PDB file of C-alpha atoms and ligand atoms in Angstrom:
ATOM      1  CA  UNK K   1     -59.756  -2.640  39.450  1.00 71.00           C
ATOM      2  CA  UNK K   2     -57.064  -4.072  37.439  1.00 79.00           C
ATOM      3  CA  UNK K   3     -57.894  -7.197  34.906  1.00 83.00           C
ATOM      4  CA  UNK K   4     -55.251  -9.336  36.329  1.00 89.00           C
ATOM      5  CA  UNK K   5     -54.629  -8.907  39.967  1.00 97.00           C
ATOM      6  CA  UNK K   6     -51.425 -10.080  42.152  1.00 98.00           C
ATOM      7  CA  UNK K   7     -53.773 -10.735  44.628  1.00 98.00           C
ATOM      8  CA  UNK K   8     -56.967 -12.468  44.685  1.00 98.00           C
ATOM      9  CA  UNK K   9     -59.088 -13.320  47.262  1.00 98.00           C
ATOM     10  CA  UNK K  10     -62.124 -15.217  46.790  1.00 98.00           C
ATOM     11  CA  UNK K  11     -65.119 -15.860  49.437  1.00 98.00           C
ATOM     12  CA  UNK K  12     -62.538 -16.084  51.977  1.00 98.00           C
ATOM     13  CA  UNK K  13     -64.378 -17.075  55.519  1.00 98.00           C
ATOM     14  CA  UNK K  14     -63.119 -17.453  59.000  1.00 98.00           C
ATOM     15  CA  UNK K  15     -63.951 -18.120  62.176  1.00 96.00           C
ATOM     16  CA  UNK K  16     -62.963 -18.873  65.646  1.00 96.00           C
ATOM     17  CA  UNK K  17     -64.497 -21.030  67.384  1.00 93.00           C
ATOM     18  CA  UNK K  18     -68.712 -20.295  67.019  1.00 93.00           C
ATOM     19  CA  UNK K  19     -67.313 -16.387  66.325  1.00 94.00           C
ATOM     20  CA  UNK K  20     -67.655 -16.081  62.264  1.00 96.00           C
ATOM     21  CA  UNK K  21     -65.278 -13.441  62.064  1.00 98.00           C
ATOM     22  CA  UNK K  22     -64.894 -12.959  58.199  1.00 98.00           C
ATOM     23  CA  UNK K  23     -67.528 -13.808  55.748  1.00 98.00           C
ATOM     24  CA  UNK K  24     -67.013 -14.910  52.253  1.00 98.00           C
ATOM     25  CA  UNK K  25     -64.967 -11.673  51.247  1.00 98.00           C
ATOM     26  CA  UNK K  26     -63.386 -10.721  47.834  1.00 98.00           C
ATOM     27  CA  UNK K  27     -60.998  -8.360  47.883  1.00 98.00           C
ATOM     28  CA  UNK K  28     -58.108  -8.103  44.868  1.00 98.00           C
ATOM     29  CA  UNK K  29     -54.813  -5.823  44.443  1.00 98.00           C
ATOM     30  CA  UNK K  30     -53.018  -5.663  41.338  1.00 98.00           C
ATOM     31  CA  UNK K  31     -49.762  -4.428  40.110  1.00 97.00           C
ATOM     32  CA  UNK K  32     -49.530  -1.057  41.062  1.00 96.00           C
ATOM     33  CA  UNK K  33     -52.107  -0.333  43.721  1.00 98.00           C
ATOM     34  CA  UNK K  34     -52.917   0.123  47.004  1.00 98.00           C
ATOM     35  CA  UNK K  35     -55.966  -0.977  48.404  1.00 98.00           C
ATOM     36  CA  UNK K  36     -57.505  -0.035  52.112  1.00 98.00           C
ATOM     37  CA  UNK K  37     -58.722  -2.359  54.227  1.00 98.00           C
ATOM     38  CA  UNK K  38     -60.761   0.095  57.087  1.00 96.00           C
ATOM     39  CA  UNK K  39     -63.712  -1.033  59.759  1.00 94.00           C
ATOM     40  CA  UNK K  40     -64.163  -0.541  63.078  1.00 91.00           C
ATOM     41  CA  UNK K  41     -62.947  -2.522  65.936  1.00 91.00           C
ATOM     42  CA  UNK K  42     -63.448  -5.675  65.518  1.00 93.00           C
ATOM     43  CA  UNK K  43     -64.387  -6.154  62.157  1.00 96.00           C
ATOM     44  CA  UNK K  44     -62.465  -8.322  60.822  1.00 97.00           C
ATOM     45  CA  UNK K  45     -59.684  -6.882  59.661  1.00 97.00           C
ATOM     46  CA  UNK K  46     -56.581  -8.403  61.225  1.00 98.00           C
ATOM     47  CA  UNK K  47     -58.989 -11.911  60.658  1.00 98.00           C
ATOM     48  CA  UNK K  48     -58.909 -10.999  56.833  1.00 98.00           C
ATOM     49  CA  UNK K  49     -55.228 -10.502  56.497  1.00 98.00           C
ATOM     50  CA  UNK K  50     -54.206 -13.603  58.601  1.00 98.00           C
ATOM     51  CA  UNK K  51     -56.576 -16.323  56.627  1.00 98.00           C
ATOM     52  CA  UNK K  52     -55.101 -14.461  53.117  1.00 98.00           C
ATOM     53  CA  UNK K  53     -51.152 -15.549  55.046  1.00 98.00           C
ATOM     54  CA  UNK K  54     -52.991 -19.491  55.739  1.00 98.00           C
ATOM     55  CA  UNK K  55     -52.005 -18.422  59.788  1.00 97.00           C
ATOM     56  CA  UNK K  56     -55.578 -19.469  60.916  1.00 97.00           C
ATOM     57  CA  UNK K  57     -58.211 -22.243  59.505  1.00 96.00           C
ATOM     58  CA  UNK K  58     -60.176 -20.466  56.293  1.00 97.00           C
ATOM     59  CA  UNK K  59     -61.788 -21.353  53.640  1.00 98.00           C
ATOM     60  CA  UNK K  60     -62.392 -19.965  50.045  1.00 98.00           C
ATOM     61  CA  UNK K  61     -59.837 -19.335  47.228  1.00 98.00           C
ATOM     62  CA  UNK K  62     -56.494 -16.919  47.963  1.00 98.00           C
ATOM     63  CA  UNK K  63     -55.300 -16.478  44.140  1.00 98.00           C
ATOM     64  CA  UNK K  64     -51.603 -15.396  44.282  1.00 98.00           C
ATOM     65  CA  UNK K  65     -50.157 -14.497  40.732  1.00 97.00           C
ATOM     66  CA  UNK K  66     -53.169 -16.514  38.955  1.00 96.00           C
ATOM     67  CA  UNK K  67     -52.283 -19.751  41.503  1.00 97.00           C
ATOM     68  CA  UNK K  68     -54.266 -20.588  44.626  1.00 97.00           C
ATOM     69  CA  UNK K  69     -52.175 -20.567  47.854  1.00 97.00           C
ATOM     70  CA  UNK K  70     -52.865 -23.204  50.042  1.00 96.00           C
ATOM     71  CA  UNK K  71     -55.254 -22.807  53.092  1.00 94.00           C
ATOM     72  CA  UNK K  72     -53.005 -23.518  55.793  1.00 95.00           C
ATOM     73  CA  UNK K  73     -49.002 -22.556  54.651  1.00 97.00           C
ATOM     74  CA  UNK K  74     -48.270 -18.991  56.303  1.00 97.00           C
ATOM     75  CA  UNK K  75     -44.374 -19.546  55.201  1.00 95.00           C
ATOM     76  CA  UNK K  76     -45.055 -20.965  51.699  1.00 96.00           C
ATOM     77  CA  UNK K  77     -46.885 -18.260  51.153  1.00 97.00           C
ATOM     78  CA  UNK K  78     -44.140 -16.133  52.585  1.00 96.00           C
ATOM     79  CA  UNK K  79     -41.734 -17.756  50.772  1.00 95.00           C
ATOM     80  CA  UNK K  80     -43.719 -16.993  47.448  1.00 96.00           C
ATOM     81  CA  UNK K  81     -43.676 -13.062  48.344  1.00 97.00           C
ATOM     82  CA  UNK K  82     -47.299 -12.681  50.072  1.00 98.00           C
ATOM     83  CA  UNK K  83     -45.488 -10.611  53.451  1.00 98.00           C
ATOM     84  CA  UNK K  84     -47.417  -9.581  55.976  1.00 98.00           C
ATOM     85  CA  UNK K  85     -46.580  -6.873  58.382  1.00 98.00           C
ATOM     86  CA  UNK K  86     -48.261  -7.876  61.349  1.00 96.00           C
ATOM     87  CA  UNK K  87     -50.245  -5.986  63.891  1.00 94.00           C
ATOM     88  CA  UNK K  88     -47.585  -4.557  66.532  1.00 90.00           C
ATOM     89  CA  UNK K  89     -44.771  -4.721  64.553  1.00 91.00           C
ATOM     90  CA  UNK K  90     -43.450  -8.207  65.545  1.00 91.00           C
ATOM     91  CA  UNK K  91     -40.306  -6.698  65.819  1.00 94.00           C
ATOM     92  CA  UNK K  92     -37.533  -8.401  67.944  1.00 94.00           C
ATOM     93  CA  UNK K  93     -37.019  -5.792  70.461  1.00 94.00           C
ATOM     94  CA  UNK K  94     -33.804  -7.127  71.723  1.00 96.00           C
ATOM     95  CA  UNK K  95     -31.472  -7.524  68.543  1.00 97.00           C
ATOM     96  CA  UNK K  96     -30.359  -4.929  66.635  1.00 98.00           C
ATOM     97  CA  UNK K  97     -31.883  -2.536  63.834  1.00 98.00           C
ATOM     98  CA  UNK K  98     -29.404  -4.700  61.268  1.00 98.00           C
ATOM     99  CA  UNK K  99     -30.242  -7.931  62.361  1.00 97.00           C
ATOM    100  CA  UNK K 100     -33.988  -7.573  62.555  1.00 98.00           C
ATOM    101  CA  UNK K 101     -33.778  -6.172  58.905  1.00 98.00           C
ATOM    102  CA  UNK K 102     -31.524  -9.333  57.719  1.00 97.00           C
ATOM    103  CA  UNK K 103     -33.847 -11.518  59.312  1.00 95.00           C
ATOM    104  CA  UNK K 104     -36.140 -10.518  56.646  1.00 95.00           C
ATOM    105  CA  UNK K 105     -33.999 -11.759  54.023  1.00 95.00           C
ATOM    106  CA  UNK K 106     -33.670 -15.333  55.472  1.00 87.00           C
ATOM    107  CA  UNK K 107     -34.371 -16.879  52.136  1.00 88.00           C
ATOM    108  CA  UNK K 108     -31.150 -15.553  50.612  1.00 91.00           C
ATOM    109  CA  UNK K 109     -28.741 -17.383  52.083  1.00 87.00           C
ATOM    110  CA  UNK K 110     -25.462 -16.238  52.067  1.00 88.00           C
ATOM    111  CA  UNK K 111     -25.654 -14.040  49.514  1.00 95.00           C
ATOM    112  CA  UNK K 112     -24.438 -10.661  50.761  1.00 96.00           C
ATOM    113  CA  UNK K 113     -24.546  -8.953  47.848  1.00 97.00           C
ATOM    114  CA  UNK K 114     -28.044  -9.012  47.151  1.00 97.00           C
ATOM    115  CA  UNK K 115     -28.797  -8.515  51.346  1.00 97.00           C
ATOM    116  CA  UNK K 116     -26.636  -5.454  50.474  1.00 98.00           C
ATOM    117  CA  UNK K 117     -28.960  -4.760  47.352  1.00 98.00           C
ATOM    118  CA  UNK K 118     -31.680  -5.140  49.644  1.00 98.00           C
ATOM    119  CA  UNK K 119     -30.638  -2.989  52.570  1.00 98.00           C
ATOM    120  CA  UNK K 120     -29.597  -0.178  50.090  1.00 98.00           C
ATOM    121  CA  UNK K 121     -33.374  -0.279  49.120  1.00 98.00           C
ATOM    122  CA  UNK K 122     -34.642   0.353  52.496  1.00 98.00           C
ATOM    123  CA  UNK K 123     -32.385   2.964  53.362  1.00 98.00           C
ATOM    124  CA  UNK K 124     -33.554   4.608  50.680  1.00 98.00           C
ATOM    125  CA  UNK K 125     -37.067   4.397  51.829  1.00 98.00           C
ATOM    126  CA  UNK K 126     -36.261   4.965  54.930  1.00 97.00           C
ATOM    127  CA  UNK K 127     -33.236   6.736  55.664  1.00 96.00           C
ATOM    128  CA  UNK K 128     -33.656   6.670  59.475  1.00 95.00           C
ATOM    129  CA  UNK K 129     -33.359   3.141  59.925  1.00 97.00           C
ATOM    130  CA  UNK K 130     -29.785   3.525  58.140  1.00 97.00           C
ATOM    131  CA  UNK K 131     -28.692   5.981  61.307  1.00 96.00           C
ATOM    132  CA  UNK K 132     -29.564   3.165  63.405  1.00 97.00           C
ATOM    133  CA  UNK K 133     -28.823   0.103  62.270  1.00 98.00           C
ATOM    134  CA  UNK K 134     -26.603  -0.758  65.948  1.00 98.00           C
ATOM    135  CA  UNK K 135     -29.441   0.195  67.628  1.00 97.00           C
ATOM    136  CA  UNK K 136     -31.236  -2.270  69.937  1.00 98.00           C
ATOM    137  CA  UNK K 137     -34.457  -2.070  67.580  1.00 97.00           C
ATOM    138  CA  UNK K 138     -36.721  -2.704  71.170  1.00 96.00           C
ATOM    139  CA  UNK K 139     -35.077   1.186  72.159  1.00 97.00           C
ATOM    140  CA  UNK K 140     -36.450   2.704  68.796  1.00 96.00           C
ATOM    141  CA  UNK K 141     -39.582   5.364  69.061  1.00 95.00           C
ATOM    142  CA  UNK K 142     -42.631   3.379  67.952  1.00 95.00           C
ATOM    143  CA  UNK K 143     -42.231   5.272  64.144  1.00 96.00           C
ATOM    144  CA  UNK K 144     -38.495   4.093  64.069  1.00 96.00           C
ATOM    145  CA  UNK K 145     -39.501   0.397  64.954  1.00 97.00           C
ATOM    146  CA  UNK K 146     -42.729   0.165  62.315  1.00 97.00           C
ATOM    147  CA  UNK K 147     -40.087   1.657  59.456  1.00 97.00           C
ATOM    148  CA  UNK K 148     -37.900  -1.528  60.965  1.00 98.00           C
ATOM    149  CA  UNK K 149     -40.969  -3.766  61.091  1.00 98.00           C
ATOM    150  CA  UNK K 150     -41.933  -2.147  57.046  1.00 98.00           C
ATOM    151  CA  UNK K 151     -38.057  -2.522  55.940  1.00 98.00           C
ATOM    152  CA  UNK K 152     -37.800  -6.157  57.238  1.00 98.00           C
ATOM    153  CA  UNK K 153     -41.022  -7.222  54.999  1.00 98.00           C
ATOM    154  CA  UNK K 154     -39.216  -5.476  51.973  1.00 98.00           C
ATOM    155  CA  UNK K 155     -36.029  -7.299  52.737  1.00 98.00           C
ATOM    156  CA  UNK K 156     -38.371 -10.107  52.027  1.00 97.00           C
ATOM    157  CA  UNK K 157     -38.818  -8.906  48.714  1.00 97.00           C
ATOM    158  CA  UNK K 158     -42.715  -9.309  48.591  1.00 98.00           C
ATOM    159  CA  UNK K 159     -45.024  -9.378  45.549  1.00 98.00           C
ATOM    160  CA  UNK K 160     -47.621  -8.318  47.680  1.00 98.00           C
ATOM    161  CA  UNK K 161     -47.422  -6.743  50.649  1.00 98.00           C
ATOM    162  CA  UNK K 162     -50.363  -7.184  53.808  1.00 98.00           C
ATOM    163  CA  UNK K 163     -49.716  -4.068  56.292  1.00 98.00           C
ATOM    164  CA  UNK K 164     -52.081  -4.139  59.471  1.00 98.00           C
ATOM    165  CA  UNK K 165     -52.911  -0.929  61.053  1.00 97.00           C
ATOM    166  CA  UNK K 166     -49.207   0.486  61.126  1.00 97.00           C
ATOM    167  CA  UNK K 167     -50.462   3.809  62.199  1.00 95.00           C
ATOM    168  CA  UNK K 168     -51.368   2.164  65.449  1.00 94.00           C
ATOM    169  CA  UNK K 169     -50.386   4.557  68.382  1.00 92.00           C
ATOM    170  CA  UNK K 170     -48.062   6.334  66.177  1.00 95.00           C
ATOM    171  CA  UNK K 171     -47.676  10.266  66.062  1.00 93.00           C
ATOM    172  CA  UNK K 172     -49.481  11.896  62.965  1.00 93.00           C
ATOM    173  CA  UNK K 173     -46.348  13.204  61.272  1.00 93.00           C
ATOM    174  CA  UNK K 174     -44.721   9.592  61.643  1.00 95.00           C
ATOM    175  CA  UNK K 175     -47.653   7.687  60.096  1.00 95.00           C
ATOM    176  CA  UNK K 176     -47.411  10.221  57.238  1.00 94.00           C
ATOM    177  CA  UNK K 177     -44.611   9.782  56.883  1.00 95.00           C
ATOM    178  CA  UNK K 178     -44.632   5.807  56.648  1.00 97.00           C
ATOM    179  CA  UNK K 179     -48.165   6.053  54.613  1.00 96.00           C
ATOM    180  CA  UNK K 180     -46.325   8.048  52.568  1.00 96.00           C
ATOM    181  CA  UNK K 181     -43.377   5.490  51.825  1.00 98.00           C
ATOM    182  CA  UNK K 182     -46.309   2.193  50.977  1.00 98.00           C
ATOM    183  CA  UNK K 183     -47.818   5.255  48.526  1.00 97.00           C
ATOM    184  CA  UNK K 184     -43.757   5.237  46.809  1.00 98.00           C
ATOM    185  CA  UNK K 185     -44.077   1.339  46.834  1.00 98.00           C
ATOM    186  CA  UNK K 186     -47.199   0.807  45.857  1.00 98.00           C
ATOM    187  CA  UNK K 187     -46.789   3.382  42.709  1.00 97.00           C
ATOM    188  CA  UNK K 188     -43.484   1.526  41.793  1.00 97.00           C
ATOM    189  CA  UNK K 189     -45.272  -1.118  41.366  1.00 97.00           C
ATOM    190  CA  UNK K 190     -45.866  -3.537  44.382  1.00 98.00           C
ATOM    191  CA  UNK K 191     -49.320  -4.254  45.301  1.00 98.00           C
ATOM    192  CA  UNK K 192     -50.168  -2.820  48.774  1.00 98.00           C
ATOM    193  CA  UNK K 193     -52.945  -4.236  51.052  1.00 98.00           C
ATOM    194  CA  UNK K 194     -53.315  -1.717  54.278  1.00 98.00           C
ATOM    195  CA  UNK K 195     -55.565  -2.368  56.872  1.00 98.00           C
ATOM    196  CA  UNK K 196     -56.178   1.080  58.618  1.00 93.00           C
ATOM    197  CA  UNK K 197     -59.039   2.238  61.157  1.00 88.00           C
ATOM    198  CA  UNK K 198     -57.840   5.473  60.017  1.00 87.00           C
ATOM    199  CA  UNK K 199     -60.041   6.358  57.089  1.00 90.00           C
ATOM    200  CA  UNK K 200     -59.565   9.419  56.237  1.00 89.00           C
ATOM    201  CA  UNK K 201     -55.555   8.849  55.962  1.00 89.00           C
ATOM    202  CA  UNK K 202     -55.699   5.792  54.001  1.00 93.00           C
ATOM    203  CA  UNK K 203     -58.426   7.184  51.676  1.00 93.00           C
ATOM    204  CA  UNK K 204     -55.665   9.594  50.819  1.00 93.00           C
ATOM    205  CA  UNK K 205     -53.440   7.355  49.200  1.00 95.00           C
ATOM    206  CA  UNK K 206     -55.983   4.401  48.257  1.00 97.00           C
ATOM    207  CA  UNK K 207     -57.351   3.441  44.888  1.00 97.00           C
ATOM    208  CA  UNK K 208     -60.094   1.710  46.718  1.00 97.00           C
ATOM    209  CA  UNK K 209     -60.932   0.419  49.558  1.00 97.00           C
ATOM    210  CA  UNK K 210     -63.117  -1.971  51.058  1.00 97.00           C
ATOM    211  CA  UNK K 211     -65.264  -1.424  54.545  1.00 95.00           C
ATOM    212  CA  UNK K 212     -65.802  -4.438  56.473  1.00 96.00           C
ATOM    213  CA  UNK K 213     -68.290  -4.733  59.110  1.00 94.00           C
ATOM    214  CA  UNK K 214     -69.248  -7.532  61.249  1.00 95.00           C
ATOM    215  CA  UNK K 215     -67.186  -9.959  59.105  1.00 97.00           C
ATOM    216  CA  UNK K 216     -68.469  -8.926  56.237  1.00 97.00           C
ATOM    217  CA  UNK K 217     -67.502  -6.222  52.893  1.00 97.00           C
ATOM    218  CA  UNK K 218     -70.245  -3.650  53.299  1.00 95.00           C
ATOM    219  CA  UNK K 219     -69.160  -1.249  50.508  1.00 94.00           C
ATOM    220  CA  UNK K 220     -65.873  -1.165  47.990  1.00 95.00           C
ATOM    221  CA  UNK K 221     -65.107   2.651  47.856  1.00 93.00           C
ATOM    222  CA  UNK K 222     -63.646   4.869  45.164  1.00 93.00           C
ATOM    223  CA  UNK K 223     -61.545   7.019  47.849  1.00 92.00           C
ATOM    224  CA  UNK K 224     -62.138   9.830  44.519  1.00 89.00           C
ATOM    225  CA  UNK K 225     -65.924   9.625  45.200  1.00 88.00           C
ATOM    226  CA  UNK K 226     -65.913  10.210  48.630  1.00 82.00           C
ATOM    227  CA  UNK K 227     -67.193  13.385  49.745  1.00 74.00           C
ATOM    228  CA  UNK K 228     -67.555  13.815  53.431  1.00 75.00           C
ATOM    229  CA  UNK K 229     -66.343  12.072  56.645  1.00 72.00           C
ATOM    230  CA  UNK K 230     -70.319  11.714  57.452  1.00 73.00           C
ATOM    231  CA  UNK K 231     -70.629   9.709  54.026  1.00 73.00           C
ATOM    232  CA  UNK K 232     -68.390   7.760  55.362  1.00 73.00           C
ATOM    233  CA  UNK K 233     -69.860   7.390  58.492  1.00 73.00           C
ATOM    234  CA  UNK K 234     -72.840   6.152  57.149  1.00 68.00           C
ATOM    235  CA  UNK K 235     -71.169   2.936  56.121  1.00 63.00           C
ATOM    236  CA  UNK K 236     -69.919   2.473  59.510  1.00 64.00           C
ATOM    237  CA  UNK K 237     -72.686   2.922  61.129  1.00 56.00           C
ATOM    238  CA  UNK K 238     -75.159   1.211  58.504  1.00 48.00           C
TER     239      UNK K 238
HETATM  240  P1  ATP D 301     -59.097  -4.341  65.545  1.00 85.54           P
HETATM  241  O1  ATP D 301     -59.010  -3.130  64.734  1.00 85.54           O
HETATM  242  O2  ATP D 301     -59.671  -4.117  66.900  1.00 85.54           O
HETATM  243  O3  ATP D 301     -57.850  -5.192  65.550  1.00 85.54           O
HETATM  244  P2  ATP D 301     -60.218  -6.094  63.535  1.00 85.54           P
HETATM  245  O4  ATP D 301     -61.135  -5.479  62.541  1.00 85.54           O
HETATM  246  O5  ATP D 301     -58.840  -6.372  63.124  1.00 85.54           O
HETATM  247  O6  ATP D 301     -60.250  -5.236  64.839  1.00 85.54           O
HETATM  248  P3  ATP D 301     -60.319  -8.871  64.226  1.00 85.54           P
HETATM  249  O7  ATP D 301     -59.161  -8.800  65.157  1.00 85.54           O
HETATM  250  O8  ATP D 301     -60.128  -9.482  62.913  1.00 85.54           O
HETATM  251  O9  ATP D 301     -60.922  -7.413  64.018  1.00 85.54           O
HETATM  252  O10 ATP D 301     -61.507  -9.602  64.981  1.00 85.54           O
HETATM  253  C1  ATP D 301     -62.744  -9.950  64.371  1.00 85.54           C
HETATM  254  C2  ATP D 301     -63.626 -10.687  65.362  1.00 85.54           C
HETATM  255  O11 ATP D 301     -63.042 -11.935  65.714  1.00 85.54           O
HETATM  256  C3  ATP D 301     -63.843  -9.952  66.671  1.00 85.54           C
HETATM  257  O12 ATP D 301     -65.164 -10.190  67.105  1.00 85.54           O
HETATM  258  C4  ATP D 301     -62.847 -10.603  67.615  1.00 85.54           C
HETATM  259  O13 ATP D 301     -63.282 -10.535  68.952  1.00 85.54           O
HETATM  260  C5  ATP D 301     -62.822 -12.029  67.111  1.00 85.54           C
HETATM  261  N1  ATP D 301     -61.521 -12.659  67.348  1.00 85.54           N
HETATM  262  C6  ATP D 301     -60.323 -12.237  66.885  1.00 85.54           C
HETATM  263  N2  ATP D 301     -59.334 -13.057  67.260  1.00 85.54           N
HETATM  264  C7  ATP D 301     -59.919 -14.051  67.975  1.00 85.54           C
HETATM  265  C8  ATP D 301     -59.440 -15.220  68.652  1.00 85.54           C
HETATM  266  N3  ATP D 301     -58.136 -15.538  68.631  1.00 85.54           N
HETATM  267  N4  ATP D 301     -60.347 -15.981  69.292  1.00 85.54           N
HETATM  268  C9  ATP D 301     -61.652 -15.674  69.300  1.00 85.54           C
HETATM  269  N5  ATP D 301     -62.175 -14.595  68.692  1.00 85.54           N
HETATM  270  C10 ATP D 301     -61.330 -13.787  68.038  1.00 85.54           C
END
């Protein structure tokens, strides 16, 4: 754990309705790392990463760059470079590949030299999306559209960057292959928060990760330390 993360969440509770669906959890990503977000069904995962962006009523302490975001701002905090790539994509399935990635850079403005900068970048992480950038981005293989959905939160030009479960009914060589990519961002630098309910493939590229159950962290996990899929299990099932 680093001394001085990007990201710092404090106590951060949720609920809907009577449902507490996220209980006072601390979970921090600095400069550098990725961090793995896994549960089962229903733990609280997608809950976690939507009170960090302020989209539902929270309360506790998001630290962003040593400031506290407010509760209840999903586009300030946006705006500041917390991006979240949300669960199914959120891509818009009828305009193009292009246009769904330059939606992403909203804040720029007219500036088309730094959307080119910007585009240049994610064609280098993902040179697929640059064979398809006419494409109606609602035609694209599920893989194709979460590099689209990945590439439109980098044309945001996070600090941090909230991924939930993009392996989500993807092929195994695709979510490699994208897993693969936040490992490149992550080790240039940009702190990556991935919710996965695939352990075993986030433990790969993780330098920790934290198991929530019922709303609440259960364990924070060296992925190094981990020795079995039935240690695992245990948490899981604890
Ligand atoms: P999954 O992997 O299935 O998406 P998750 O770990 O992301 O699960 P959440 O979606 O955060 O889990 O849900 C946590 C709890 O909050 C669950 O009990 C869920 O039923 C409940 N919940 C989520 N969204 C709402 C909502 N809009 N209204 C009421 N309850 C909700």
């Amino acid at each position: 754990q680093v001394a001085d993360p990007v990201l710092d969440v404090r106590g951060l509770s949720a609920r809907y309705g009577h449902v507490e669906a996220l209980k006072s959890a601390d979970i921090s990503a600095g400069k550098g790392e990725l961090v793995a977000v896994l549960g089962p069904n229903g733990a609280g995962k997608s809950t976690l990463l939507r009170a960090i962006m302020g989209l539902i009523p929270n309360e506790g302490e998001v630290r962003f760059l040593g400031n506290s975001l407010p509760r209840r701002d999903p586009v300030g905090a946006a705006t500041k470079g917390v991006v979240l790539v949300p669960e199914g994509r959120g891509i818009f399935g009828p305009m193009t590949v292009l246009e769904n990635l330059e939606l992403g850079a909203y804040k720029i403005g007219g500036d088309r030299q730094e959307m080119e900068r910007r585009l240049t970048h994610v064609f280098e992480l993902f040179p697929r999306v640059k064979e398809r950038l006419k494409q109606v981005a609602g035609s694209m293989s599920g893989g194709e559209q979460q590099m689209v959905a990945v590439g439109r939160a980098m044309m945001a030009d996070p600090k941090v960057l909230l991924l939930d479960e993009p392996s989500l009914g993807l092929a195994p060589r695709v979510t490699g292959e994208i897993l693969e990519t936040l490992g490149t961002l992550s080790a240039s630098g940009l702190p990556v928060v991935l919710v996965e309910q695939k352990a075993p493939l986030a433990l790969k590229l993780a330098c920790r990760a934290y198991l929530l159950s019922l709303g609440r962290i259960v364990a924070t996990i060296n992925p190094r330390e981990v020795k079995s899929h039935d240690e695992l299990a245990q948490y899981y099932f604890a």
